[in-house]
Amino acid sequence: MEYKYIANCSFGQDSIASVLTALKYQEPLDGVLYCEVMFDEDVSGEVPEHRDFIYGKAIPWLESRGIPVFVVRSSRTYLDVFYQVIKNSGKPLLNGKYTGFPLCGRCHIQSRCKGRTLNAYVRENFSSDTVQYIGILADEPYRQRRLESSPGKISLLCKHGIGRNDAEKMVKAAGLYSPVYEFSKRTGCWFCPNASKRELLHLKQHHSELWDRLLKLGEEDTASKRFDRYYTISQLNEYLEEWQWY
């Protein structure tokens, strides 16, 4: 089978709404493409509740309706990137150190473990004129403008005038609203430097084994010392001991 129309899907609200829009308006849809970023070879980068939702509910829902789901993973994991040794930095003191935690706003995990993997998979498995559906909302003008410079990628949500509120209603009605939204406004890796304090507190309280791995990484000799824009992971750990979510 030749795959001409593929929906890129993180299984967050917007990308699922894009798939549902294709079904509702009978837009052509040949499959769904999902890239799972891995922490290491065995541990997913998805927040555990979201990963359970993806594999336990969302993918079976799509496949039961005849929509194939292509799951891809990069050969490089978060730890591979974290432990990459810097060799030719313009700042000599950084040479020989591990790359360390990704930087806010310039997350190299996104590009090295996801973006390149998706682009390579599309290039190797689909035709050059394959159209990719991207989950950008009708009320996101900035992201729409960026999409205009990406040939072969379109937003069905923009095409059909679906904004954030409508997308949420659509996804909830289908029973495909990820449990991650109970403690987060977005989907993202559990080690993301853009994670909110509420997300990090959830990780610390409910998935302490993952939080402990971040604390261990914070002990390494790395180029980037901070976990997010302001704090090291040990500082965040102390902060979250006192912080309460109401």
Coordinates of N, CA and C in Angstrom, one line a residue:
M1 N 0.8 -1.2 0.0 CA 0.0 0.0 0.0 C 0.9 1.2 0.0
E2 N 0.5 2.2 -0.8 CA 1.2 3.5 -0.8 C 0.6 4.5 0.2
Y3 N 1.4 5.0 1.1 CA 0.9 5.9 2.1 C 1.1 7.3 1.7
K4 N 0.0 8.0 1.4 CA 0.0 9.4 0.9 C -0.3 10.4 1.9
Y5 N -1.2 10.1 2.9 CA -1.6 11.0 3.9 C -1.4 10.4 5.3
I6 N -0.5 11.1 6.0 CA -0.1 10.6 7.3 C -0.2 11.6 8.4
A7 N -0.8 11.3 9.5 CA -1.0 12.2 10.7 C 0.2 12.0 11.6
N8 N 1.0 13.1 11.9 CA 2.0 13.0 12.9 C 1.3 13.2 14.3
C9 N 1.6 12.2 15.2 CA 0.8 12.2 16.4 C 1.6 11.9 17.7
S10 N 1.5 12.8 18.6 CA 2.1 12.6 19.9 C 1.1 12.0 20.9
F11 N -0.1 11.9 20.5 CA -1.3 11.5 21.3 C -1.7 12.4 22.3
G12 N -1.2 13.7 22.2 CA -1.8 14.8 22.9 C -3.1 15.3 22.3
Q13 N -3.7 16.2 23.0 CA -5.0 16.7 22.6 C -5.0 17.1 21.1
D14 N -4.1 18.0 20.7 CA -4.2 18.6 19.4 C -3.9 17.6 18.2
S15 N -3.0 16.7 18.4 CA -2.7 15.7 17.4 C -3.8 14.7 17.2
I16 N -4.4 14.3 18.4 CA -5.5 13.4 18.3 C -6.7 14.1 17.6
A17 N -6.9 15.4 18.0 CA -8.0 16.1 17.3 C -7.8 16.2 15.8
S18 N -6.6 16.3 15.4 CA -6.3 16.3 14.0 C -6.7 15.0 13.3
V19 N -6.5 13.9 14.0 CA -6.9 12.6 13.4 C -8.4 12.5 13.4
L20 N -9.1 12.9 14.5 CA -10.5 12.9 14.6 C -11.2 13.8 13.5
T21 N -10.5 14.9 13.2 CA -11.0 15.9 12.2 C -10.9 15.2 10.8
A22 N -9.9 14.5 10.6 CA -9.8 13.7 9.3 C -10.9 12.8 9.1
L23 N -11.2 12.0 10.2 CA -12.3 11.1 10.2 C -13.7 11.8 10.0
K24 N -13.9 12.9 10.7 CA -15.2 13.6 10.7 C -15.5 14.1 9.3
Y25 N -14.4 14.7 8.7 CA -14.7 15.4 7.4 C -14.2 14.6 6.2
Q26 N -14.0 13.3 6.5 CA -13.6 12.3 5.5 C -12.4 12.8 4.6
E27 N -11.5 13.4 5.3 CA -10.2 13.7 4.7 C -9.4 12.4 4.5
P28 N -8.6 12.3 3.5 CA -7.8 11.1 3.3 C -6.8 10.9 4.4
L29 N -6.7 9.6 5.0 CA -5.8 9.3 6.1 C -5.4 7.9 5.9
D30 N -4.1 7.7 5.7 CA -3.6 6.4 5.5 C -2.8 5.8 6.7
G31 N -2.6 6.6 7.7 CA -1.9 6.1 8.9 C -1.5 7.2 9.8
V32 N -1.1 6.8 11.0 CA -0.6 7.7 12.0 C 0.8 7.4 12.3
L33 N 1.7 8.4 12.5 CA 3.1 8.2 12.7 C 3.4 8.8 14.1
Y34 N 4.0 8.0 15.0 CA 4.3 8.3 16.3 C 5.8 8.0 16.6
C35 N 6.5 9.0 17.1 CA 7.9 8.8 17.5 C 8.0 8.8 19.1
E36 N 8.4 7.7 19.6 CA 8.6 7.6 21.1 C 10.1 7.9 21.4
V37 N 10.3 9.0 22.1 CA 11.6 9.3 22.6 C 11.9 8.4 23.8
M38 N 13.1 7.8 23.9 CA 13.5 6.9 25.0 C 14.5 7.6 25.9
F39 N 14.4 7.3 27.2 CA 15.4 7.8 28.2 C 16.6 6.9 28.0
D40 N 16.4 5.6 28.0 CA 17.5 4.7 27.7 C 16.9 3.6 26.9
E41 N 17.6 2.5 26.7 CA 17.1 1.5 25.8 C 15.8 0.8 26.3
D42 N 15.5 0.9 27.6 CA 14.3 0.2 28.1 C 13.3 1.2 28.7
V43 N 13.7 2.4 29.1 CA 12.7 3.3 29.7 C 12.2 4.4 28.8
S44 N 10.9 4.5 28.6 CA 10.4 5.5 27.7 C 10.5 6.9 28.3
G45 N 10.6 7.9 27.4 CA 10.6 9.3 27.8 C 9.2 9.8 28.1
E46 N 8.2 9.1 27.7 CA 6.9 9.5 28.0 C 6.6 9.5 29.5
V47 N 5.8 10.4 30.0 CA 5.3 10.3 31.3 C 4.5 9.0 31.4
P48 N 4.8 8.2 32.4 CA 4.2 6.9 32.5 C 2.7 6.8 32.2
E49 N 1.9 7.7 32.8 CA 0.5 7.7 32.6 C 0.1 7.9 31.1
H50 N 0.9 8.8 30.4 CA 0.6 9.0 29.0 C 1.0 7.8 28.2
R51 N 2.1 7.2 28.5 CA 2.5 6.0 27.7 C 1.5 4.9 27.9
D52 N 1.0 4.7 29.1 CA 0.0 3.7 29.3 C -1.3 4.0 28.4
F53 N -1.6 5.3 28.4 CA -2.7 5.7 27.6 C -2.5 5.5 26.1
I54 N -1.3 5.8 25.6 CA -1.0 5.6 24.2 C -1.1 4.1 23.8
Y55 N -0.4 3.3 24.5 CA -0.4 1.8 24.1 C -1.6 1.1 24.6
G56 N -2.2 1.5 25.7 CA -3.4 0.8 26.2 C -4.7 1.2 25.6
K57 N -4.8 2.4 25.1 CA -6.1 3.0 24.7 C -6.1 3.6 23.3
A58 N -5.2 4.6 23.1 CA -5.2 5.3 21.9 C -4.9 4.5 20.6
I59 N -3.8 3.8 20.7 CA -3.4 3.0 19.5 C -4.4 1.9 19.2
P60 N -4.9 1.1 20.2 CA -5.9 0.2 19.9 C -7.2 0.8 19.3
W61 N -7.6 2.0 19.8 CA -8.7 2.7 19.2 C -8.6 3.0 17.8
L62 N -7.4 3.4 17.4 CA -7.1 3.7 16.0 C -7.1 2.5 15.1
E63 N -6.4 1.4 15.6 CA -6.2 0.2 14.9 C -7.6 -0.5 14.7
S64 N -8.5 -0.4 15.7 CA -9.8 -1.0 15.6 C -10.6 -0.4 14.5
R65 N -10.2 0.8 14.1 CA -10.9 1.5 13.0 C -10.2 1.4 11.7
G66 N -9.2 0.5 11.6 CA -8.5 0.3 10.4 C -7.4 1.3 10.1
I67 N -7.0 2.1 11.1 CA -5.9 3.1 10.9 C -4.6 2.5 11.4
P68 N -3.7 2.2 10.5 CA -2.4 1.7 11.0 C -1.6 2.8 11.7
V69 N -0.8 2.4 12.7 CA 0.0 3.3 13.5 C 1.4 2.8 13.4
F70 N 2.3 3.7 12.9 CA 3.7 3.5 12.8 C 4.4 4.0 14.0
V71 N 5.0 3.1 14.8 CA 5.8 3.6 16.0 C 7.3 3.5 15.7
V72 N 7.9 4.6 15.8 CA 9.4 4.7 15.5 C 10.1 5.2 16.7
R73 N 11.4 4.8 16.9 CA 12.2 5.2 17.9 C 13.6 5.5 17.4
S74 N 14.2 6.6 17.9 CA 15.6 6.9 17.5 C 16.6 5.9 18.0
S75 N 17.7 5.7 17.3 CA 18.7 4.9 17.8 C 19.5 5.5 18.9
R76 N 19.2 6.9 19.1 CA 19.9 7.6 20.2 C 18.9 7.9 21.3
T77 N 19.3 7.7 22.5 CA 18.4 7.9 23.6 C 18.8 9.2 24.3
Y78 N 18.0 9.6 25.3 CA 18.3 10.8 26.1 C 19.7 10.6 26.8
L79 N 20.0 9.4 27.3 CA 21.3 9.2 28.0 C 22.4 9.3 27.0
D80 N 22.2 8.8 25.7 CA 23.3 8.9 24.7 C 23.6 10.4 24.5
V81 N 22.6 11.3 24.4 CA 22.9 12.7 24.2 C 23.5 13.3 25.4
F82 N 22.9 13.0 26.6 CA 23.4 13.5 27.9 C 24.9 13.2 28.0
Y83 N 25.3 12.0 27.7 CA 26.7 11.6 28.0 C 27.6 11.8 26.8
Q84 N 27.2 12.5 25.8 CA 28.0 12.9 24.7 C 29.1 13.8 25.1
V85 N 30.4 13.5 24.9 CA 31.5 14.3 25.4 C 31.8 15.4 24.4
I86 N 31.9 16.6 24.9 CA 32.2 17.8 24.1 C 33.7 17.8 23.8
K87 N 33.9 18.0 22.5 CA 35.3 17.9 22.0 C 35.9 19.2 21.4
N88 N 35.0 20.0 20.7 CA 35.5 21.1 19.9 C 34.7 22.4 20.2
S89 N 34.5 22.6 21.5 CA 33.8 23.8 21.9 C 34.7 25.1 21.8
G90 N 34.0 26.2 21.4 CA 34.7 27.5 21.4 C 35.1 27.9 22.8
K91 N 34.6 27.2 23.8 CA 34.9 27.5 25.2 C 35.7 26.3 25.7
P92 N 37.0 26.4 25.7 CA 37.9 25.3 26.0 C 37.6 24.6 27.3
L93 N 37.1 25.3 28.3 CA 36.8 24.7 29.6 C 35.7 23.6 29.5
L94 N 34.9 23.7 28.5 CA 33.8 22.7 28.3 C 34.3 21.4 27.7
N95 N 35.4 21.5 27.0 CA 35.9 20.3 26.3 C 36.2 19.2 27.3
G96 N 35.7 18.0 27.0 CA 36.0 16.9 27.9 C 34.8 16.6 28.9
K97 N 33.9 17.6 28.9 CA 32.7 17.4 29.8 C 31.6 16.7 29.0
Y98 N 30.6 16.1 29.8 CA 29.4 15.6 29.2 C 28.5 16.8 28.7
T99 N 27.8 16.6 27.7 CA 26.8 17.6 27.3 C 25.8 18.0 28.4
G100 N 25.3 17.0 29.0 CA 24.4 17.2 30.2 C 23.0 17.5 29.8
F101 N 22.3 18.2 30.7 CA 20.9 18.4 30.5 C 20.6 19.4 29.3
P102 N 19.5 19.1 28.6 CA 19.2 20.0 27.5 C 18.8 21.4 27.9
L103 N 19.0 22.4 27.1 CA 18.7 23.7 27.5 C 17.3 24.1 27.1
C104 N 16.7 24.9 28.0 CA 15.4 25.5 27.7 C 15.4 26.3 26.4
G105 N 14.4 26.0 25.6 CA 14.3 26.8 24.4 C 15.2 26.3 23.3
R106 N 16.2 25.4 23.6 CA 17.1 24.9 22.6 C 17.3 23.4 22.9
C107 N 16.2 22.7 23.0 CA 16.3 21.3 23.4 C 16.8 20.4 22.3
H108 N 18.1 19.9 22.5 CA 18.6 19.1 21.4 C 18.1 17.7 21.4
I109 N 17.3 17.3 22.5 CA 16.7 16.0 22.5 C 15.6 16.0 21.4
Q110 N 14.9 17.1 21.3 CA 13.8 17.2 20.3 C 14.3 17.0 18.9
S111 N 15.4 17.6 18.6 CA 16.0 17.5 17.3 C 16.7 16.2 17.0
R112 N 17.5 15.8 18.0 CA 18.4 14.6 17.8 C 17.7 13.3 18.0
C113 N 16.7 13.3 18.8 CA 16.0 12.0 19.2 C 14.6 11.9 18.6
K114 N 14.0 13.0 18.0 CA 12.7 13.0 17.5 C 12.6 13.5 16.1
G115 N 13.0 14.8 15.9 CA 12.8 15.4 14.6 C 13.6 14.7 13.5
R116 N 14.8 14.4 13.7 CA 15.6 13.7 12.7 C 15.1 12.3 12.4
T117 N 14.6 11.6 13.5 CA 14.1 10.3 13.3 C 12.8 10.3 12.5
L118 N 11.9 11.2 12.8 CA 10.7 11.3 12.0 C 11.0 11.6 10.5
N119 N 11.8 12.6 10.3 CA 12.2 13.0 8.9 C 12.8 11.8 8.1
A120 N 13.7 11.1 8.8 CA 14.3 9.9 8.1 C 13.3 8.8 7.8
Y121 N 12.4 8.6 8.8 CA 11.4 7.5 8.5 C 10.5 7.9 7.4
V122 N 10.0 9.1 7.3 CA 9.2 9.6 6.2 C 9.9 9.5 4.9
R123 N 11.2 9.9 4.9 CA 12.0 9.9 3.7 C 12.2 8.4 3.2
E124 N 12.4 7.5 4.1 CA 12.7 6.1 3.7 C 11.5 5.3 3.4
N125 N 10.3 5.6 4.0 CA 9.2 4.7 3.9 C 8.0 5.3 3.1
F126 N 8.0 6.6 2.9 CA 6.8 7.2 2.2 C 7.3 7.9 1.0
S127 N 6.4 8.1 0.1 CA 6.7 8.8 -1.2 C 7.1 10.3 -1.0
S128 N 7.8 10.9 -1.9 CA 8.2 12.3 -1.7 C 7.0 13.3 -1.7
D129 N 5.9 12.8 -2.2 CA 4.7 13.7 -2.2 C 3.7 13.4 -1.1
T130 N 4.1 12.7 -0.1 CA 3.3 12.3 1.1 C 2.9 13.6 1.8
V131 N 1.7 13.7 2.2 CA 1.2 14.9 3.0 C 1.1 14.5 4.5
Q132 N 1.7 15.3 5.3 CA 1.7 15.1 6.7 C 0.7 16.1 7.4
Y133 N -0.2 15.5 8.2 CA -1.1 16.3 9.0 C -0.4 16.7 10.4
I134 N -0.4 18.0 10.7 CA 0.3 18.4 11.9 C -0.8 19.1 12.8
G135 N -0.8 18.8 14.1 CA -1.8 19.2 15.0 C -1.6 20.7 15.5
I136 N -1.8 21.6 14.6 CA -1.8 23.0 14.9 C -3.2 23.6 14.9
L137 N -3.5 24.3 15.9 CA -4.9 24.8 16.1 C -5.2 26.0 15.3
A138 N -6.5 26.2 15.0 CA -6.9 27.4 14.2 C -6.6 28.7 15.0
D139 N -6.5 28.7 16.3 CA -6.2 29.9 17.1 C -4.7 29.9 17.5
E140 N -3.8 29.4 16.7 CA -2.4 29.5 16.9 C -1.7 30.1 15.7
P141 N -1.9 31.4 15.5 CA -1.4 32.1 14.2 C 0.1 32.0 14.1
Y142 N 0.8 32.0 15.2 CA 2.3 32.0 15.1 C 2.7 30.7 14.5
R143 N 2.2 29.6 15.0 CA 2.5 28.2 14.6 C 2.1 28.0 13.1
Q144 N 0.9 28.6 12.8 CA 0.4 28.5 11.4 C 1.4 29.1 10.4
R145 N 2.0 30.3 10.8 CA 2.9 30.9 9.9 C 4.2 30.1 9.7
R146 N 4.6 29.4 10.8 CA 5.8 28.6 10.7 C 5.5 27.4 9.8
L147 N 4.3 26.8 9.9 CA 3.9 25.7 9.1 C 3.9 26.0 7.6
E148 N 3.6 27.2 7.2 CA 3.5 27.7 5.8 C 4.9 27.5 5.1
S149 N 6.0 27.5 5.9 CA 7.3 27.3 5.3 C 7.8 25.8 5.3
S150 N 6.8 24.9 5.6 CA 7.1 23.5 5.7 C 6.4 22.7 4.6
P151 N 7.0 22.6 3.4 CA 6.3 21.9 2.3 C 5.8 20.5 2.7
G152 N 4.6 20.2 2.2 CA 4.1 18.8 2.5 C 3.5 18.6 3.8
K153 N 3.4 19.7 4.6 CA 2.8 19.6 6.0 C 1.6 20.6 6.0
I154 N 0.5 20.1 6.5 CA -0.7 21.0 6.6 C -1.4 20.7 7.9
S155 N -2.3 21.7 8.3 CA -3.1 21.5 9.5 C -4.6 21.4 9.1
L156 N -5.1 20.2 9.4 CA -6.6 20.1 9.2 C -7.4 20.9 10.2
L157 N -6.8 21.1 11.4 CA -7.5 21.9 12.4 C -7.7 23.3 11.9
C158 N -6.7 23.9 11.3 CA -6.8 25.2 10.7 C -7.7 25.2 9.5
K159 N -7.6 24.2 8.7 CA -8.5 24.1 7.5 C -10.0 24.2 7.9
H160 N -10.3 23.5 9.0 CA -11.7 23.4 9.4 C -12.1 24.3 10.5
G161 N -11.2 25.2 10.9 CA -11.5 26.2 11.9 C -11.7 25.7 13.3
I162 N -10.9 24.7 13.7 CA -11.0 24.1 15.0 C -9.9 24.7 16.0
G163 N -10.4 25.4 17.0 CA -9.5 26.0 18.0 C -9.4 25.1 19.2
R164 N -8.7 25.6 20.2 CA -8.4 24.8 21.4 C -9.6 24.2 22.1
N165 N -10.6 25.0 22.3 CA -11.8 24.6 23.1 C -12.5 23.5 22.3
D166 N -12.7 23.7 21.0 CA -13.4 22.7 20.2 C -12.6 21.4 20.1
A167 N -11.2 21.5 20.1 CA -10.4 20.3 20.0 C -10.5 19.5 21.3
E168 N -10.5 20.2 22.4 CA -10.7 19.5 23.7 C -12.0 18.8 23.8
K169 N -13.1 19.4 23.4 CA -14.4 18.8 23.4 C -14.4 17.6 22.5
M170 N -13.8 17.7 21.3 CA -13.8 16.6 20.4 C -13.1 15.4 20.9
V171 N -11.9 15.6 21.5 CA -11.1 14.5 22.1 C -11.8 13.9 23.3
K172 N -12.4 14.7 24.2 CA -13.1 14.1 25.3 C -14.3 13.3 24.9
A173 N -15.0 13.8 23.9 CA -16.2 13.0 23.4 C -15.8 11.7 22.9
A174 N -14.6 11.6 22.3 CA -14.2 10.3 21.8 C -13.5 9.4 22.8
G175 N -13.4 9.9 24.1 CA -12.8 9.1 25.1 C -11.3 9.0 25.0
L176 N -10.7 10.0 24.3 CA -9.2 9.9 24.0 C -8.4 11.1 24.6
Y177 N -8.9 11.5 25.7 CA -8.2 12.6 26.4 C -7.2 12.0 27.4
S178 N -6.0 12.3 27.2 CA -4.9 11.7 28.0 C -5.0 12.0 29.5
P179 N -4.8 11.1 30.4 CA -4.8 11.4 31.8 C -3.7 12.4 32.2
V180 N -2.7 12.6 31.3 CA -1.6 13.5 31.7 C -2.1 14.9 31.9
Y181 N -3.3 15.3 31.4 CA -3.8 16.6 31.5 C -4.4 16.8 32.9
E182 N -4.5 15.8 33.7 CA -4.9 16.0 35.1 C -3.9 16.8 35.9
F183 N -2.6 16.7 35.5 CA -1.6 17.4 36.3 C -0.6 18.2 35.3
S184 N -1.0 18.4 34.1 CA -0.2 19.1 33.1 C -1.0 19.8 32.1
K185 N -0.6 20.9 31.5 CA -1.3 21.5 30.5 C -0.8 21.1 29.1
R186 N 0.1 20.1 29.1 CA 0.7 19.7 27.8 C 1.2 18.3 27.9
T187 N 1.6 17.7 26.8 CA 2.3 16.4 26.9 C 3.8 16.7 26.6
G188 N 4.6 15.9 27.1 CA 6.1 16.1 27.0 C 6.8 15.1 27.7
C189 N 8.1 14.9 27.4 CA 8.9 14.0 28.1 C 9.0 14.3 29.6
W190 N 9.2 13.2 30.4 CA 9.3 13.5 31.9 C 10.6 14.2 32.3
F191 N 11.5 14.2 31.4 CA 12.8 14.9 31.7 C 12.9 16.2 30.9
C192 N 11.8 16.8 30.5 CA 11.8 18.0 29.7 C 12.2 19.2 30.6
P193 N 13.1 20.1 30.1 CA 13.5 21.2 30.9 C 12.4 22.3 30.9
N194 N 11.4 22.2 30.1 CA 10.3 23.1 30.1 C 9.1 22.6 31.0
A195 N 9.3 21.5 31.6 CA 8.2 21.0 32.5 C 7.9 22.0 33.6
S196 N 6.6 22.1 33.9 CA 6.2 23.0 35.0 C 6.5 22.4 36.4
K197 N 6.4 23.3 37.4 CA 6.7 22.8 38.7 C 5.7 21.7 39.1
R198 N 4.4 21.9 38.7 CA 3.4 20.9 39.0 C 3.7 19.5 38.3
E199 N 4.2 19.5 37.1 CA 4.6 18.3 36.4 C 5.8 17.6 37.2
L200 N 6.8 18.4 37.6 CA 7.9 17.9 38.3 C 7.5 17.3 39.6
L201 N 6.6 18.0 40.3 CA 6.2 17.5 41.6 C 5.5 16.2 41.4
H202 N 4.7 16.1 40.4 CA 4.0 14.8 40.1 C 5.0 13.7 39.9
L203 N 6.0 14.0 39.1 CA 7.0 13.0 38.8 C 7.7 12.5 40.1
K204 N 8.1 13.5 40.9 CA 8.8 13.2 42.2 C 7.9 12.4 43.2
Q205 N 6.6 12.7 43.2 CA 5.7 12.1 44.2 C 5.2 10.7 43.7
H206 N 5.0 10.6 42.4 CA 4.4 9.4 41.8 C 5.3 8.4 41.1
H207 N 6.5 9.0 40.7 CA 7.4 8.1 39.9 C 8.8 8.4 40.4
S208 N 9.0 8.2 41.7 CA 10.3 8.5 42.4 C 11.5 7.9 41.8
E209 N 11.3 6.7 41.2 CA 12.4 6.0 40.5 C 13.0 6.8 39.4
L210 N 12.1 7.5 38.6 CA 12.5 8.3 37.5 C 13.2 9.6 38.1
W211 N 12.5 10.2 39.1 CA 13.1 11.4 39.7 C 14.5 11.1 40.2
D212 N 14.7 10.0 40.8 CA 16.0 9.6 41.4 C 17.1 9.5 40.3
R213 N 16.6 9.1 39.1 CA 17.6 9.0 38.0 C 18.1 10.4 37.6
L214 N 17.1 11.4 37.6 CA 17.5 12.7 37.3 C 18.5 13.3 38.3
L215 N 18.2 13.0 39.6 CA 19.1 13.5 40.7 C 20.5 12.9 40.5
K216 N 20.6 11.6 40.1 CA 21.9 11.0 39.9 C 22.6 11.6 38.7
L217 N 21.9 12.0 37.7 CA 22.6 12.7 36.5 C 23.1 14.0 36.9
G218 N 22.4 14.7 37.9 CA 22.9 16.0 38.4 C 24.2 15.9 39.0
E219 N 24.7 14.8 39.4 CA 26.0 14.6 40.0 C 27.2 14.6 39.0
E220 N 26.8 14.4 37.7 CA 27.9 14.3 36.7 C 28.6 15.6 36.4
D221 N 29.8 15.5 35.8 CA 30.5 16.7 35.4 C 30.1 17.1 34.0
T222 N 29.1 18.0 34.0 CA 28.5 18.3 32.7 C 28.7 19.8 32.3
A223 N 28.5 20.1 31.0 CA 28.6 21.5 30.6 C 27.5 22.3 31.0
S224 N 26.3 21.7 31.0 CA 25.1 22.5 31.4 C 24.7 22.0 32.8
K225 N 24.8 22.8 33.8 CA 24.5 22.4 35.2 C 23.1 22.5 35.6
R226 N 22.3 23.4 35.0 CA 20.9 23.6 35.3 C 20.0 22.6 34.6
F227 N 19.0 22.2 35.3 CA 18.0 21.3 34.7 C 17.0 22.1 33.9
D228 N 16.6 23.3 34.4 CA 15.7 24.2 33.7 C 16.4 25.5 33.5
R229 N 15.7 26.6 33.3 CA 16.3 27.9 33.1 C 16.9 28.5 34.3
Y230 N 16.5 28.0 35.5 CA 16.9 28.7 36.7 C 17.6 27.8 37.7
Y231 N 17.2 26.5 37.8 CA 17.7 25.7 38.9 C 18.4 24.4 38.4
T232 N 19.3 23.9 39.3 CA 19.9 22.6 39.1 C 18.9 21.6 39.6
I233 N 19.0 20.4 39.2 CA 18.1 19.3 39.6 C 18.0 19.2 41.2
S234 N 19.2 19.3 41.8 CA 19.2 19.2 43.3 C 18.5 20.4 43.9
Q235 N 18.6 21.6 43.3 CA 17.9 22.8 43.8 C 16.4 22.6 43.7
L236 N 16.0 22.1 42.5 CA 14.6 21.8 42.3 C 14.1 20.8 43.3
N237 N 14.9 19.8 43.6 CA 14.4 18.8 44.6 C 14.2 19.4 45.9
E238 N 15.0 20.3 46.4 CA 14.8 21.0 47.6 C 13.6 21.9 47.5
Y239 N 13.4 22.6 46.4 CA 12.3 23.5 46.2 C 11.0 22.7 46.3
L240 N 10.9 21.6 45.6 CA 9.7 20.8 45.6 C 9.3 20.2 46.9
E241 N 10.3 20.0 47.8 CA 10.1 19.5 49.1 C 9.1 20.4 49.9
E242 N 9.2 21.7 49.6 CA 8.5 22.7 50.3 C 7.2 23.2 49.5
W243 N 7.3 23.0 48.2 CA 6.2 23.6 47.3 C 4.9 22.7 47.4
Q244 N 3.8 23.4 47.4 CA 2.5 22.7 47.4 C 1.7 23.1 46.3
W245 N 0.9 22.2 45.7 CA 0.0 22.6 44.6 C -1.4 22.6 45.2
Y246 N -2.1 23.7 45.0 CA -3.5 23.8 45.5 C -4.4 23.9 44.3

